[in-house]
Tab-separated table of C-alpha atoms in Angstrom:
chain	number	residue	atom	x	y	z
A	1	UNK	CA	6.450	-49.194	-124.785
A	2	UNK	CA	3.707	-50.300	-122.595
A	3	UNK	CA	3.521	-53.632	-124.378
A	4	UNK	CA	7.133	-54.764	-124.189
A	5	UNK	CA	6.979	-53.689	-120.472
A	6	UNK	CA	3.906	-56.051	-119.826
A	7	UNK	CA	5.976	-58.982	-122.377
A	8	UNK	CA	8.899	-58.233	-119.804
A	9	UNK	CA	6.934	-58.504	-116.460
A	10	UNK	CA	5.217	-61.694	-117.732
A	11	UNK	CA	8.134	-63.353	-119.100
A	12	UNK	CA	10.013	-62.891	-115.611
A	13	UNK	CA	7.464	-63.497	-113.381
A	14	UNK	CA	6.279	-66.679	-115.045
A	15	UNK	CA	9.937	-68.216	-115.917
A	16	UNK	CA	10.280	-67.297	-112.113
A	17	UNK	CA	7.590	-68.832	-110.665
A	18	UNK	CA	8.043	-71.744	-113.037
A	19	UNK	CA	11.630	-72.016	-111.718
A	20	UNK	CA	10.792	-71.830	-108.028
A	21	UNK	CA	8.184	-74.479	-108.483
A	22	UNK	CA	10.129	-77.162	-110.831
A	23	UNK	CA	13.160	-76.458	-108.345
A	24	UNK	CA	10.681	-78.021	-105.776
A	25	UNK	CA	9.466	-80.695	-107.452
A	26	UNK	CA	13.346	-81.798	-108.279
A	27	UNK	CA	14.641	-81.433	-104.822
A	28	UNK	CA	11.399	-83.458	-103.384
A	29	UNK	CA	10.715	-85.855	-105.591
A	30	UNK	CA	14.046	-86.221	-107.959
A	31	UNK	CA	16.808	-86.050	-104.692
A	32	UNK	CA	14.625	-86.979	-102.135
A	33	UNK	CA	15.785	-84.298	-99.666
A	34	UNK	CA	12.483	-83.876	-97.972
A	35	UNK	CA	14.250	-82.948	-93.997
A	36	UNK	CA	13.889	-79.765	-94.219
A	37	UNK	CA	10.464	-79.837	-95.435
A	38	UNK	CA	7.726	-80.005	-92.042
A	39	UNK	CA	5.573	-82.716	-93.951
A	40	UNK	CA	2.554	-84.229	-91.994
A	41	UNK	CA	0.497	-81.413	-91.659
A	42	UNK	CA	1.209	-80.280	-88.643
A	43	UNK	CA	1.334	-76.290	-87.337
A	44	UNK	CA	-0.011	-73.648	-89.532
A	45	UNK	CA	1.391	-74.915	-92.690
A	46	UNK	CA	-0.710	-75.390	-96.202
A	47	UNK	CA	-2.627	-78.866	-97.058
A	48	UNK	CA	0.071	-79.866	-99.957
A	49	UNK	CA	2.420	-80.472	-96.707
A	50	UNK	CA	0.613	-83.319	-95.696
A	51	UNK	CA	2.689	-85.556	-97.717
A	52	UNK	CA	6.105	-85.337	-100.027
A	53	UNK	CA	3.883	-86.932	-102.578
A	54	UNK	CA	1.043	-84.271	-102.605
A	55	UNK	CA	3.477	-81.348	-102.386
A	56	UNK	CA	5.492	-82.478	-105.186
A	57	UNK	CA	2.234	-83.079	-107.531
A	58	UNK	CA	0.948	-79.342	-106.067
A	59	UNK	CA	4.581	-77.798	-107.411
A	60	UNK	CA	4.487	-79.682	-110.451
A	61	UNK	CA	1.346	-78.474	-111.489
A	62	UNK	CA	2.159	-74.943	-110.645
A	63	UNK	CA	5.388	-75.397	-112.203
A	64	UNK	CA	3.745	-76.559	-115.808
A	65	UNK	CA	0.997	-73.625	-115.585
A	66	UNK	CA	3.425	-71.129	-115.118
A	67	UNK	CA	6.048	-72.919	-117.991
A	68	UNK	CA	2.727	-72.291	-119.629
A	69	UNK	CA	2.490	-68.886	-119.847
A	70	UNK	CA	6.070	-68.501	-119.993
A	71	UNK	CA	6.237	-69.981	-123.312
A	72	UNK	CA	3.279	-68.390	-124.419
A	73	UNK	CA	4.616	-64.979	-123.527
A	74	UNK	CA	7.829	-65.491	-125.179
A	75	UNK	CA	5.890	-66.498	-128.505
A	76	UNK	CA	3.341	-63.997	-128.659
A	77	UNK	CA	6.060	-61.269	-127.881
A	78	UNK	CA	8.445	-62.561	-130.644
A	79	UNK	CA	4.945	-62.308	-133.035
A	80	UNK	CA	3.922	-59.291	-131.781
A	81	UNK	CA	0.602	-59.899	-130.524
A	82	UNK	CA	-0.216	-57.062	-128.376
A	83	UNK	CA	-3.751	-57.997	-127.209
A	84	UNK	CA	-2.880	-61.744	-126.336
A	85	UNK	CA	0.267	-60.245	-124.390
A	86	UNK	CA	-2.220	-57.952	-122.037
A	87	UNK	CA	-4.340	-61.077	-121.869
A	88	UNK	CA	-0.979	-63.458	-120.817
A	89	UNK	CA	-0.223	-60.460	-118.276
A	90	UNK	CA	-3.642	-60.515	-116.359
A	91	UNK	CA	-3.994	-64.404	-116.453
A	92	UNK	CA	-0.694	-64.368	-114.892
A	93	UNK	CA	-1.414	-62.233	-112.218
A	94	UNK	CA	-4.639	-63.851	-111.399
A	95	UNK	CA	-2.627	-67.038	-111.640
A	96	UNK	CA	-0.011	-65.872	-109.198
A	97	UNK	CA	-3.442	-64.578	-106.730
A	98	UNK	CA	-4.790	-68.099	-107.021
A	99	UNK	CA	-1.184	-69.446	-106.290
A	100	UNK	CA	-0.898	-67.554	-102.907
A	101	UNK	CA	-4.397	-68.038	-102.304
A	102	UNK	CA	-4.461	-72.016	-102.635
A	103	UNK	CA	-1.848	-71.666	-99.625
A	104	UNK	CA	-3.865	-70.892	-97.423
A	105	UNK	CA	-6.899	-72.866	-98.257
């Protein structure tokens, strides 16, 4: 039980995440649509705003990681590999720290 609850909170957090992220990338750097986006770095905003170009590579990035461990949860729960599925779980989560955490830096 406690397995397919951790395969189920890392599949949807990291398909998620991925999601939000790629979505970003698209909009900026596919369709161009950056006017509602406060590039330049100014006001408290994070560093990847200091250009369309950084902040799309930053969400990119992001967006693979997290495509990542999507596809490795998905995998590993289809096998039935309980110990790499607590292992995908915490690297998520730590990923998902270092993703807020990188915001503010």
């Amino acid at each position: 039980m406690i397995k397919k609850f951790l395969s189920l909170i890392t599949i949807l957090l990291s398909g998620l995440i991925a999601f939000i992220n790629l979505r970003e990338f698209y909009i900026i750097k596919m369709l161009e649509e950056t006017e509602n986006y406060p590039f330049g770095g100014e006001g408290p905003v994070p560093y990847y705003y200091k250009s369309s170009e950084l902040y799309s590579k930053v969400v990119l990035v992001w967006g693979i990681i997290f495509l990542t461990i999507l596809i490795l949860g998905i995998i590993t729960t289809i096998k039935d590999q309980n110990r790499i599925i607590r292992n995908l779980f915490i690297i998520n989560l730590l990923l998902i720290g270092l993703n807020i955490i990188q915001a503010f830096l």
